[in-house]
mmCIF file of C-alpha atoms and ligand atoms in Angstrom:
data_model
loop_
_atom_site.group_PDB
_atom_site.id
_atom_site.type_symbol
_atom_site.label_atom_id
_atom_site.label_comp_id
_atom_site.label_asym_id
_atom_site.label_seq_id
_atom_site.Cartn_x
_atom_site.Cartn_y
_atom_site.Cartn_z
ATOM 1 C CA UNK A 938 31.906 -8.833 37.802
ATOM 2 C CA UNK A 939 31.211 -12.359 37.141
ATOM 3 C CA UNK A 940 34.377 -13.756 35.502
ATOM 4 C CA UNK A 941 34.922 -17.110 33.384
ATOM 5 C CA UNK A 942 38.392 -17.871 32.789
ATOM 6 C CA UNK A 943 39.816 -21.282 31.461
ATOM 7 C CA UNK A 944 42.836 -22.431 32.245
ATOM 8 C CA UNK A 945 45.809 -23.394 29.101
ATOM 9 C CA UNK A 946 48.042 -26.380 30.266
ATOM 10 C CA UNK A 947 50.723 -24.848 30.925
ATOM 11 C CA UNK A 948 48.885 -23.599 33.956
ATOM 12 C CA UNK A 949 48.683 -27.197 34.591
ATOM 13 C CA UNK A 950 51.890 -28.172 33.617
ATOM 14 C CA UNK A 951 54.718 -25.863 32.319
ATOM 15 C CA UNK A 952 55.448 -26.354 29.067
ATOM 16 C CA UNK A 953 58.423 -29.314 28.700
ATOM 17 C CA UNK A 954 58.084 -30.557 32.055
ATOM 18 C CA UNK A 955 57.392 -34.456 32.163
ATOM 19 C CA UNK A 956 53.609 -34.643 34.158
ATOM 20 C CA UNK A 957 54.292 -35.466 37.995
ATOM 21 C CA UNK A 958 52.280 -34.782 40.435
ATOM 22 C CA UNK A 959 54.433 -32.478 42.455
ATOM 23 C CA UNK A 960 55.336 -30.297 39.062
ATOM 24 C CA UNK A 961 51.200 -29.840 38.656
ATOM 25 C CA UNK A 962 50.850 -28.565 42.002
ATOM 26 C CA UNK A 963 53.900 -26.085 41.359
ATOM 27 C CA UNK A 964 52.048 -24.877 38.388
ATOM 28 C CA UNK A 965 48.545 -24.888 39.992
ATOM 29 C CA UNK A 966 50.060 -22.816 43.072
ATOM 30 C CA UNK A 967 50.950 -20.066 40.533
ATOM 31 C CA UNK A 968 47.071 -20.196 39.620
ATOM 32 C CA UNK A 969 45.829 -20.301 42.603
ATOM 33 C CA UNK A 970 47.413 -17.461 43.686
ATOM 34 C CA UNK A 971 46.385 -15.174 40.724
ATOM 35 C CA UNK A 972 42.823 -16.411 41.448
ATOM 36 C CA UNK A 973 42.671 -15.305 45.367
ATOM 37 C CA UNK A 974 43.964 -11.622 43.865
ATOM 38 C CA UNK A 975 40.688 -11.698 41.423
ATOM 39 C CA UNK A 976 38.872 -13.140 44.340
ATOM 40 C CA UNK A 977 40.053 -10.586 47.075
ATOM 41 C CA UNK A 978 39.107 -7.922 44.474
ATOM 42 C CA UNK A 979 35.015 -9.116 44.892
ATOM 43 C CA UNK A 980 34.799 -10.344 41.568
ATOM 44 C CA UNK A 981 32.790 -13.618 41.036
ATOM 45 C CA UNK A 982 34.953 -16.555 39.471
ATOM 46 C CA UNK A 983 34.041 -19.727 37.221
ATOM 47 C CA UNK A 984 37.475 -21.455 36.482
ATOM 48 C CA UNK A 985 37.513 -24.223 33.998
ATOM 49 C CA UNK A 986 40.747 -26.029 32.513
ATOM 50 C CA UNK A 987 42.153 -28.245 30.099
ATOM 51 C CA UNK A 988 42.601 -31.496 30.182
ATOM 52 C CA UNK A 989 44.959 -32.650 27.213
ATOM 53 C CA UNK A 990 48.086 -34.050 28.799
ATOM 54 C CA UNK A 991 46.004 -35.865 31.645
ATOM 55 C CA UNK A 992 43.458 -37.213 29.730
ATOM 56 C CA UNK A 993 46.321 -38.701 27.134
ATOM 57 C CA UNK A 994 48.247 -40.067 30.135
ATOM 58 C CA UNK A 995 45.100 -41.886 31.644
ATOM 59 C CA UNK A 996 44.405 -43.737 28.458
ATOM 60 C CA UNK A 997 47.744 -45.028 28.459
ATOM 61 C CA UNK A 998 47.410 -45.751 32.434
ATOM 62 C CA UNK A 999 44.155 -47.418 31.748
ATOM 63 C CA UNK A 1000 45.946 -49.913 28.348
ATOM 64 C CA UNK A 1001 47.812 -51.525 31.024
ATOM 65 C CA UNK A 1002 45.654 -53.602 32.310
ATOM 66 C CA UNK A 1003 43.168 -56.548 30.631
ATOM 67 C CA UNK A 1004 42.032 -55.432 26.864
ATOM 68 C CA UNK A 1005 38.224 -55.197 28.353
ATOM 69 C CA UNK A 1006 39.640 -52.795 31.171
ATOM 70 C CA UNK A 1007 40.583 -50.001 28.987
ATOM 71 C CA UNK A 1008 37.869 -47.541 29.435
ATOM 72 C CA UNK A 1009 36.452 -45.157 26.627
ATOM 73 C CA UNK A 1010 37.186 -41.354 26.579
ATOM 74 C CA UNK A 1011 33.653 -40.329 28.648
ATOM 75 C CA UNK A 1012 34.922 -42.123 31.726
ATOM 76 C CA UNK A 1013 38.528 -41.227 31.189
ATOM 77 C CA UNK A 1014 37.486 -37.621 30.476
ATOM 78 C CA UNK A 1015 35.239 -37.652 33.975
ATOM 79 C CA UNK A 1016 38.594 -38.700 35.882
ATOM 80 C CA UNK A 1017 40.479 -35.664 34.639
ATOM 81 C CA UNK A 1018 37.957 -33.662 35.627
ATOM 82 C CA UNK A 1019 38.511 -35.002 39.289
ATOM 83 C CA UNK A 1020 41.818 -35.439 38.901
ATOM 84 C CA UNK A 1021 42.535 -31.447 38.031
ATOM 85 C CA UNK A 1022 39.412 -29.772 39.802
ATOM 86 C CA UNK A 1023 41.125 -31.444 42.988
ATOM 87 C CA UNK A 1024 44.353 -30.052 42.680
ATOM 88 C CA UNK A 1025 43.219 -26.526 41.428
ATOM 89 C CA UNK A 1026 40.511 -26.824 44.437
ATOM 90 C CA UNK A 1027 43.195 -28.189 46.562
ATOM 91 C CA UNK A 1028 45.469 -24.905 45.672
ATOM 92 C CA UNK A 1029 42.630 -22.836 45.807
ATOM 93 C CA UNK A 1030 41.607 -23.732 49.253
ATOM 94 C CA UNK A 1031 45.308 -22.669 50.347
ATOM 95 C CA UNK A 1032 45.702 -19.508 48.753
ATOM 96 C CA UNK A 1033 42.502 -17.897 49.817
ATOM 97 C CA UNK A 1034 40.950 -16.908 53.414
ATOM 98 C CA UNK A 1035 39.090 -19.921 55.133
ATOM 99 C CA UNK A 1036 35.559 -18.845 54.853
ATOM 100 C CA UNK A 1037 35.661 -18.783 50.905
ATOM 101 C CA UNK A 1038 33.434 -21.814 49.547
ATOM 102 C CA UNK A 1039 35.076 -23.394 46.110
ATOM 103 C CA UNK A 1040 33.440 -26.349 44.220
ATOM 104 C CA UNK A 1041 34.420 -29.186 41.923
ATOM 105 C CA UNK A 1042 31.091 -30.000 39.693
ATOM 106 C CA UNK A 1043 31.872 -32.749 37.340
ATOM 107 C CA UNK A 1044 30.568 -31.654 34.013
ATOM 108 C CA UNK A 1045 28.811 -33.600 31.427
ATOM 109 C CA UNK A 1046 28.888 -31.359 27.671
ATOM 110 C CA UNK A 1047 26.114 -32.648 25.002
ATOM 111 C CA UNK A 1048 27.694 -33.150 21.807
ATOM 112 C CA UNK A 1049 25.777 -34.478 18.157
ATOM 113 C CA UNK A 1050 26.659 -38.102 17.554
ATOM 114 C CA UNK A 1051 26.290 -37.236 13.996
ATOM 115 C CA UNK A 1052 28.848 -34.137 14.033
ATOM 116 C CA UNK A 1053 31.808 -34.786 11.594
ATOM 117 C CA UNK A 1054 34.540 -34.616 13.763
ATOM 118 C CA UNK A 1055 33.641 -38.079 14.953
ATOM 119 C CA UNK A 1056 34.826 -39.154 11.251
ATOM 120 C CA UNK A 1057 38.222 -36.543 11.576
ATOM 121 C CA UNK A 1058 39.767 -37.066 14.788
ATOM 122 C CA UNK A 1059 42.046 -33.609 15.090
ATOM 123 C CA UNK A 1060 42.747 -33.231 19.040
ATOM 124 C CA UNK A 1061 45.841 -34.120 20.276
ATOM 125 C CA UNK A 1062 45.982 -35.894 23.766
ATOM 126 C CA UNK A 1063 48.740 -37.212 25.553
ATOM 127 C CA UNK A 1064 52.225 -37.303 24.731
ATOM 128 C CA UNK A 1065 54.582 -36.221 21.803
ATOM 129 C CA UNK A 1066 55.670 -39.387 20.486
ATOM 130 C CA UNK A 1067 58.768 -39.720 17.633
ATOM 131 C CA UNK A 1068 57.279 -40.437 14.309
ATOM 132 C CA UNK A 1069 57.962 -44.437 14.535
ATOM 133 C CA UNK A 1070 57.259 -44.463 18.068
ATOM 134 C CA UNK A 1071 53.359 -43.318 17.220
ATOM 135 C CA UNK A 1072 52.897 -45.636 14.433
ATOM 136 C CA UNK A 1073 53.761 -48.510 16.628
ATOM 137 C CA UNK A 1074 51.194 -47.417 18.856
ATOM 138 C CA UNK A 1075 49.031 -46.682 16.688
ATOM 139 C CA UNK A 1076 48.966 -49.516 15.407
ATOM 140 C CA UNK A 1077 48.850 -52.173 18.517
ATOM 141 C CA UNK A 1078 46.392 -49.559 20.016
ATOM 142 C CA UNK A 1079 43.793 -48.370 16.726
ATOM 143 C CA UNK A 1080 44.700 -44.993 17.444
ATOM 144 C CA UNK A 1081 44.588 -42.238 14.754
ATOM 145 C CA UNK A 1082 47.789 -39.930 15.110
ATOM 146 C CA UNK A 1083 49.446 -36.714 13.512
ATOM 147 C CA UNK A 1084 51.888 -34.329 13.927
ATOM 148 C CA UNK A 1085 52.651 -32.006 16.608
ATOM 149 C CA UNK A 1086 55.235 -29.356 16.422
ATOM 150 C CA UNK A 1087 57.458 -31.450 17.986
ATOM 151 C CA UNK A 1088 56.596 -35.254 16.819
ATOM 152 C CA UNK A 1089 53.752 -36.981 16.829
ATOM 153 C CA UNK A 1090 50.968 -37.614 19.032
ATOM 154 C CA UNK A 1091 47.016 -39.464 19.904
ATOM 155 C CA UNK A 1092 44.618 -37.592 17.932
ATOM 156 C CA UNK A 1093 40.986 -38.041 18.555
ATOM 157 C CA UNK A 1094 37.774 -36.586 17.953
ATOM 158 C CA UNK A 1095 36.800 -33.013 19.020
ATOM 159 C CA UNK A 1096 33.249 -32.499 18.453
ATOM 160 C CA UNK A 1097 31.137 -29.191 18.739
ATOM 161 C CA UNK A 1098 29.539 -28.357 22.260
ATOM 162 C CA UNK A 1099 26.046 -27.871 21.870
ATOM 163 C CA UNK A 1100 25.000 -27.338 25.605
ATOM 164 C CA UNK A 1101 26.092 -28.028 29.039
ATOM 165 C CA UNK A 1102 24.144 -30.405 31.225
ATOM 166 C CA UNK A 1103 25.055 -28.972 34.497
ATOM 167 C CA UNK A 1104 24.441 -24.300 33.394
ATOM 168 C CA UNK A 1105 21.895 -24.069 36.218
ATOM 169 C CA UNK A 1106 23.282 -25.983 39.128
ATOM 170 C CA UNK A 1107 26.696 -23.289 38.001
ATOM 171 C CA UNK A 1108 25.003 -20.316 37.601
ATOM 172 C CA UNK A 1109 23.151 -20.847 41.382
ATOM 173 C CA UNK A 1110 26.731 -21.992 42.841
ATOM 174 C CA UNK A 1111 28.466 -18.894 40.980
ATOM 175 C CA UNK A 1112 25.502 -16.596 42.433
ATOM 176 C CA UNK A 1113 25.544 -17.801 45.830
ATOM 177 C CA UNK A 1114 29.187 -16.690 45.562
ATOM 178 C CA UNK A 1115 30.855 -19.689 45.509
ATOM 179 C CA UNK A 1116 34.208 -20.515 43.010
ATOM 180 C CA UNK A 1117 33.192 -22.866 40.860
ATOM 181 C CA UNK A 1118 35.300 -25.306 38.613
ATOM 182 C CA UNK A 1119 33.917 -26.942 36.271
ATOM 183 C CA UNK A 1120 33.607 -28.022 32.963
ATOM 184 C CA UNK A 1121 37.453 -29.327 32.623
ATOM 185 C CA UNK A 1122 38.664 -30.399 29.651
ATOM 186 C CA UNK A 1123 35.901 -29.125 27.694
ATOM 187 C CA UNK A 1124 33.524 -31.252 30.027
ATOM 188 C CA UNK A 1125 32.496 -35.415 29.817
ATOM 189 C CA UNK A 1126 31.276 -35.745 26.402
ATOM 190 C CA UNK A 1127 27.851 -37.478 26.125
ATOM 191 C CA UNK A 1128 25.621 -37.502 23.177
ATOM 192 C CA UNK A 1129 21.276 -38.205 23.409
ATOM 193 C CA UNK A 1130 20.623 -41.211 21.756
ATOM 194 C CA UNK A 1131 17.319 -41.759 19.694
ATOM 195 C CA UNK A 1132 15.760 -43.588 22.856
ATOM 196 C CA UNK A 1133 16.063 -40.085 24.442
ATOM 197 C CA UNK A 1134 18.932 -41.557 27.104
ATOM 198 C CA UNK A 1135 22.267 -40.094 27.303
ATOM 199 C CA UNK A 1136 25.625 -42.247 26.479
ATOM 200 C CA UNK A 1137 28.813 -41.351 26.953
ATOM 201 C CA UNK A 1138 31.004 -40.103 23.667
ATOM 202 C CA UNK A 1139 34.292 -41.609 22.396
ATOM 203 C CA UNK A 1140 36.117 -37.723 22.188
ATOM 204 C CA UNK A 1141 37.727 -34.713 23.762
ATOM 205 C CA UNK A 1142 35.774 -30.906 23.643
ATOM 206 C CA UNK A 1143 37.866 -28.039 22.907
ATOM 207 C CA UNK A 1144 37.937 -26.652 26.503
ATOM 208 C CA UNK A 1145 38.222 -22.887 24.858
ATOM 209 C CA UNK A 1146 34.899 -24.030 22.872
ATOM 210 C CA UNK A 1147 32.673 -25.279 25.984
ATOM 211 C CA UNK A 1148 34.180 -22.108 27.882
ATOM 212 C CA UNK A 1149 32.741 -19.780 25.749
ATOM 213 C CA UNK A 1150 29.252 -21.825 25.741
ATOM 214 C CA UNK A 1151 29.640 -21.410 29.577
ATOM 215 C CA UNK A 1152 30.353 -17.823 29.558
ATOM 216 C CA UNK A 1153 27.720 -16.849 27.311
ATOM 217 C CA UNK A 1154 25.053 -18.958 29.146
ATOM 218 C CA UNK A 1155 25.926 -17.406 32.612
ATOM 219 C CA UNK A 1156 26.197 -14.285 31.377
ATOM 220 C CA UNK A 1157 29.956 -13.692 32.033
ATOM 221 C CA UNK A 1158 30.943 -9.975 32.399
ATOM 222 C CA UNK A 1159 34.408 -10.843 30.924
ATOM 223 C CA UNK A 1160 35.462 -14.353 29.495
ATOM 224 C CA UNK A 1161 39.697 -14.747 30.185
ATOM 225 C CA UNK A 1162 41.348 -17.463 28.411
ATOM 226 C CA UNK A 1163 44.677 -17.928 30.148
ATOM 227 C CA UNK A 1164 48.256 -19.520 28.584
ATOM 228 C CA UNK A 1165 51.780 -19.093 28.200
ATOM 229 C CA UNK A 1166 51.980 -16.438 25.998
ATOM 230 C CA UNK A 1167 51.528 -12.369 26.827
ATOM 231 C CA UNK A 1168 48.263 -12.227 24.796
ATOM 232 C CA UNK A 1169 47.720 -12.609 20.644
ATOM 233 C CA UNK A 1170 50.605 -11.816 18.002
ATOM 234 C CA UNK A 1171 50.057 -10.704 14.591
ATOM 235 C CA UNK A 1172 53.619 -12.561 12.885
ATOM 236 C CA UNK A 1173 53.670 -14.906 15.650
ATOM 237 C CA UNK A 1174 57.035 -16.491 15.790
ATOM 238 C CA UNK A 1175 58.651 -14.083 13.389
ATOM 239 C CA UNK A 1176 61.036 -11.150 14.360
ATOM 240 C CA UNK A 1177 58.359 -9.080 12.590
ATOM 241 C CA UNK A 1178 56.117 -10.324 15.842
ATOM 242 C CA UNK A 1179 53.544 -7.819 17.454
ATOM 243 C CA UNK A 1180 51.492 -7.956 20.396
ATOM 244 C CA UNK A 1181 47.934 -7.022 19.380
ATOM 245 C CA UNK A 1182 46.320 -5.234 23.003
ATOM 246 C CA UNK A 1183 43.052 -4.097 21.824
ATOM 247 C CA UNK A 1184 41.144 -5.740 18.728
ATOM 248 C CA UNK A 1185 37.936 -6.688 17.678
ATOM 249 C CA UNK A 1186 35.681 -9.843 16.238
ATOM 250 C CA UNK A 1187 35.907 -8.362 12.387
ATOM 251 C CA UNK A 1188 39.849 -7.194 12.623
ATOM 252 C CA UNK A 1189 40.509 -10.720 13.832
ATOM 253 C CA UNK A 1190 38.725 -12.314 10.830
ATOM 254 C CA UNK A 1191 41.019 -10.208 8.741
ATOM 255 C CA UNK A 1192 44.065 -12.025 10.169
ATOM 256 C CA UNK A 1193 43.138 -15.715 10.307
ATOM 257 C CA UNK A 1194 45.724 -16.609 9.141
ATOM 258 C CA UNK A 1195 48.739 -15.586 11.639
ATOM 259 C CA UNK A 1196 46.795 -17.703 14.404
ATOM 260 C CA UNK A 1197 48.166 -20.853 15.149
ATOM 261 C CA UNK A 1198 45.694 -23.465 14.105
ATOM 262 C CA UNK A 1199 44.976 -25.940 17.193
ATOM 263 C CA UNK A 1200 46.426 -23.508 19.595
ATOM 264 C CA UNK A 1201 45.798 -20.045 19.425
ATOM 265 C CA UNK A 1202 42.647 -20.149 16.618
ATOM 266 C CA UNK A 1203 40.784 -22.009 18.357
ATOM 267 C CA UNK A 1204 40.678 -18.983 21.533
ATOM 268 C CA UNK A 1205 40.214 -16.678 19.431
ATOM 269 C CA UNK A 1206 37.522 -18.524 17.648
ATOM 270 C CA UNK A 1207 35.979 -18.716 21.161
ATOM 271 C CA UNK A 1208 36.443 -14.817 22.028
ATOM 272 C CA UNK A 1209 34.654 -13.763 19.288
ATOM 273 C CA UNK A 1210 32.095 -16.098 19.642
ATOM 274 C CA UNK A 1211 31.109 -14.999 22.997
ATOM 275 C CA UNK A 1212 32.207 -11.559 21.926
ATOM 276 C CA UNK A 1213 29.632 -11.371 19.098
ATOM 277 C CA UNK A 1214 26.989 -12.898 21.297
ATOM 278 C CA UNK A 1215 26.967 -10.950 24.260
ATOM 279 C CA UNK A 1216 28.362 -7.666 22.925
ATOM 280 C CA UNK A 1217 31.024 -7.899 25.881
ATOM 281 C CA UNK A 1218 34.540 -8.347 26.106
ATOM 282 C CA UNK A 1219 37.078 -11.614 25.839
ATOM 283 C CA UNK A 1220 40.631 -11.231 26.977
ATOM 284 C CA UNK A 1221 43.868 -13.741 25.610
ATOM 285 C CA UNK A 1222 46.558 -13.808 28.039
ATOM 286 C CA UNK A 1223 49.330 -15.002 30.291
ATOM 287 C CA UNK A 1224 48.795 -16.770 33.903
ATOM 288 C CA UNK A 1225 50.879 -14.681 35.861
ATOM 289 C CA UNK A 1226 48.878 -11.159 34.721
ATOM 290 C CA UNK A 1227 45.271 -11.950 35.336
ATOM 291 C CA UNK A 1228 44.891 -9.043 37.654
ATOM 292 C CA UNK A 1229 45.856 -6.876 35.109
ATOM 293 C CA UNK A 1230 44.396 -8.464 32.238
ATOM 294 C CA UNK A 1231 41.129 -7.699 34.400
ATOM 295 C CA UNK A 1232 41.490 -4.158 34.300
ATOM 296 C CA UNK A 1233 42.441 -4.120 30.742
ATOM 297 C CA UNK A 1234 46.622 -3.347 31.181
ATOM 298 C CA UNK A 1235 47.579 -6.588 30.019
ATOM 299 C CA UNK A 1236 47.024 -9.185 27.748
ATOM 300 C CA UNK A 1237 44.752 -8.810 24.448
ATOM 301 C CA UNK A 1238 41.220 -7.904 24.458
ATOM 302 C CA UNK A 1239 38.533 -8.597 22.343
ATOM 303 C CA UNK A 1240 35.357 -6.324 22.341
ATOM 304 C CA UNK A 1241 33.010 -4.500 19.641
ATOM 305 C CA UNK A 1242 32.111 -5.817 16.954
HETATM 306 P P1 ADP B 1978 46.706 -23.779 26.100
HETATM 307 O O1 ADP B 1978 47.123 -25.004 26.830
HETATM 308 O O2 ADP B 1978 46.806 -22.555 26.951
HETATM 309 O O3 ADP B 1978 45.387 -23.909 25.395
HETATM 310 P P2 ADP B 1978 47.951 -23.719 23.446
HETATM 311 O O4 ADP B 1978 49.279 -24.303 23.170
HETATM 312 O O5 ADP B 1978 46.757 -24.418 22.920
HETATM 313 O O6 ADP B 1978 47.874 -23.540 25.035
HETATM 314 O O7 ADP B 1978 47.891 -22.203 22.914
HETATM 315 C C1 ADP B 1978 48.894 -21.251 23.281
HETATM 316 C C2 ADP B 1978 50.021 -21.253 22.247
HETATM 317 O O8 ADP B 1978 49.553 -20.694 21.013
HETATM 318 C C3 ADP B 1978 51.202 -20.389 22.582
HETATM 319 O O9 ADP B 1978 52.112 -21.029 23.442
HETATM 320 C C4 ADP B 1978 51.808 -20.112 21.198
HETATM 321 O O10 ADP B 1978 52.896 -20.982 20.951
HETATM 322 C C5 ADP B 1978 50.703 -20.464 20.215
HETATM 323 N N1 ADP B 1978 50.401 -19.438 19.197
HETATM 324 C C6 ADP B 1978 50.125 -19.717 17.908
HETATM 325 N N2 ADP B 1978 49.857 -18.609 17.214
HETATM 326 C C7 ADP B 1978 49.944 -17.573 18.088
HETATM 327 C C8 ADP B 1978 49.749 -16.155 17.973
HETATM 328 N N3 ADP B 1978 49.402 -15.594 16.821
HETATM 329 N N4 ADP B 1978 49.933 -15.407 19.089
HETATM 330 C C9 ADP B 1978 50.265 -15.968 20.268
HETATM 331 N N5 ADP B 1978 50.460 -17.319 20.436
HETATM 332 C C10 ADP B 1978 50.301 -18.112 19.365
HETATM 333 MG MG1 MG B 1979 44.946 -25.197 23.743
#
């Protein structure tokens, strides 16, 4: 099977933990490890990941030095993208026999200049801040900010992908048999300007959005979106909470509401969207059980109509 699965940030970085390099590589080991499984099993792999954490940390890296140095999301986004595909390539490359070819393709996602979520900046990046803390920075910084379960944090823009620069150079990589990862952190954003050229965007893509584009336009068997949690749960965070294991595009839209908004909507938004499209199946679950969540023992999958 040809397999798409995007990686949450807690496979990244556990949830809590302060981002070090040493604590991403523990977490990307874990990863890397379910991944030669899938691999070992013959199954063709397209990994792509978040980039949240990173990307916020990088813009506050990159406000340290001269005002003119700070560098706009595009370029920031494009060094997460190296940043992680290294170390998941790096893990990779140690958990699975030497002949095995893996890839990092740097990943440019077309976005519309004109799509509203340039004017309603809703993705958080970097981060939790207390509440005076973030208006501070705010503030010095023109950053527009909101809160997080927690606190406060960075938001900024989240437009819609409309295509992927990069689908046939994957799709001949991922048929030649190689692991690719790509499209991190919902890929660089860059938007066609009436000249016809291409410019890099000031926002971050919904990595479960551009995943889904991906999955659909390689034709994905199965489309995994992996996190901390077993799969979805109807009453989520109530004692009344239920795993859902099997479930469909229409039940879903029954329960809309139950689905955390900026967390878990937005993969199940993606699921049925690729779901819908290619009449095949989506899967929502934990790290640890992507073998099983494969072959349909774990986690929560999405198929029918
Ligand atoms: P990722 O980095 O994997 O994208 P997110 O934090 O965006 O992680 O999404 C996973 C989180 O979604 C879980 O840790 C959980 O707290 C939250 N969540 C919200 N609603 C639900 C639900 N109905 N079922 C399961 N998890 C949910
Ligand atoms: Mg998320």
């Amino acid at each position: 099977m040809r397999i798409v699965v995007a990686l949450g940030g807690n496979a990244l970085l556990r949830r809590g933990e302060t981002l070090s390099a040493a604590a991403q590589q523990a977490a990307v080991g874990d990863a890397a490890r379910s991944f030669a499984c899938v691999a070992a099993m013959g199954h063709q792999l397209v990994i792509t990941h978040g980039n949240g954490p990173q990307v916020g940390l990088l813009a506050l890296q990159s406000l340290a030095g001269p005002v003119e140095s700070a560098m706009p999301l595009d370029i920031l986004g494009a060094e997460s993208e190296g940043w992680i595909g290294y170390s998941i390539e790096l893990a990779l490359r140690n958990a699975l026999p030497a002949d095995t070819t893996v890839v990092t393709l740097l990943t440019q996602t077309l976005v519309d200049g004109s799509d509203d979520a340039f004017s309603r900046p809703a993705k958080p990046i970097g981060p939790v801040y207390d509440e005076a803390t973030a208006k501070k920075l705010a503030a010095a910084n023109h950053w527009s900010i909101a809160p997080d379960s927690k606190g406060w944090r960075r938001v900024v823009a989240s437009p819609e992908p409309q295509g992927i620069l990069e689908i046939a150079v994957i799709r001949q990589l991922a048929e030649s048999g190689t692991i690719v990862i790509c499209a991190g952190g919902g890929g660089i954003p860059v938007q066609r300007m009436s000249d016809g050229t291409l410019a890099g965007a000031e926002a971050v893509i919904d990595k479960d959005k551009t995943s889904a584009l991906l999955a659909r336009q390689l034709g994905a068997d199965l489309f995994i979106m992996l996190t901390d949690v077993a799969g979805v749960y109807l009453h989520y965070g109530t004692e009344n909470a239920r795993m859902i294991r099997h479930t469909s595009p229409r039940e879903l839209a029954t329960e809309g509401a139950s689905f955390g908004a900026g967390s878990m909507a937005p993969k199940i938004e993606a699921a049925c969207a690729f779901v819908r499209e290619t009449g095949r199946s989506a899967a929502i679950g934990a790290l640890g059980d992507l073998a099983d969540i494969i072959i349909g023992t774990k986690g929560t999958t999405i198929a029918g109509e």
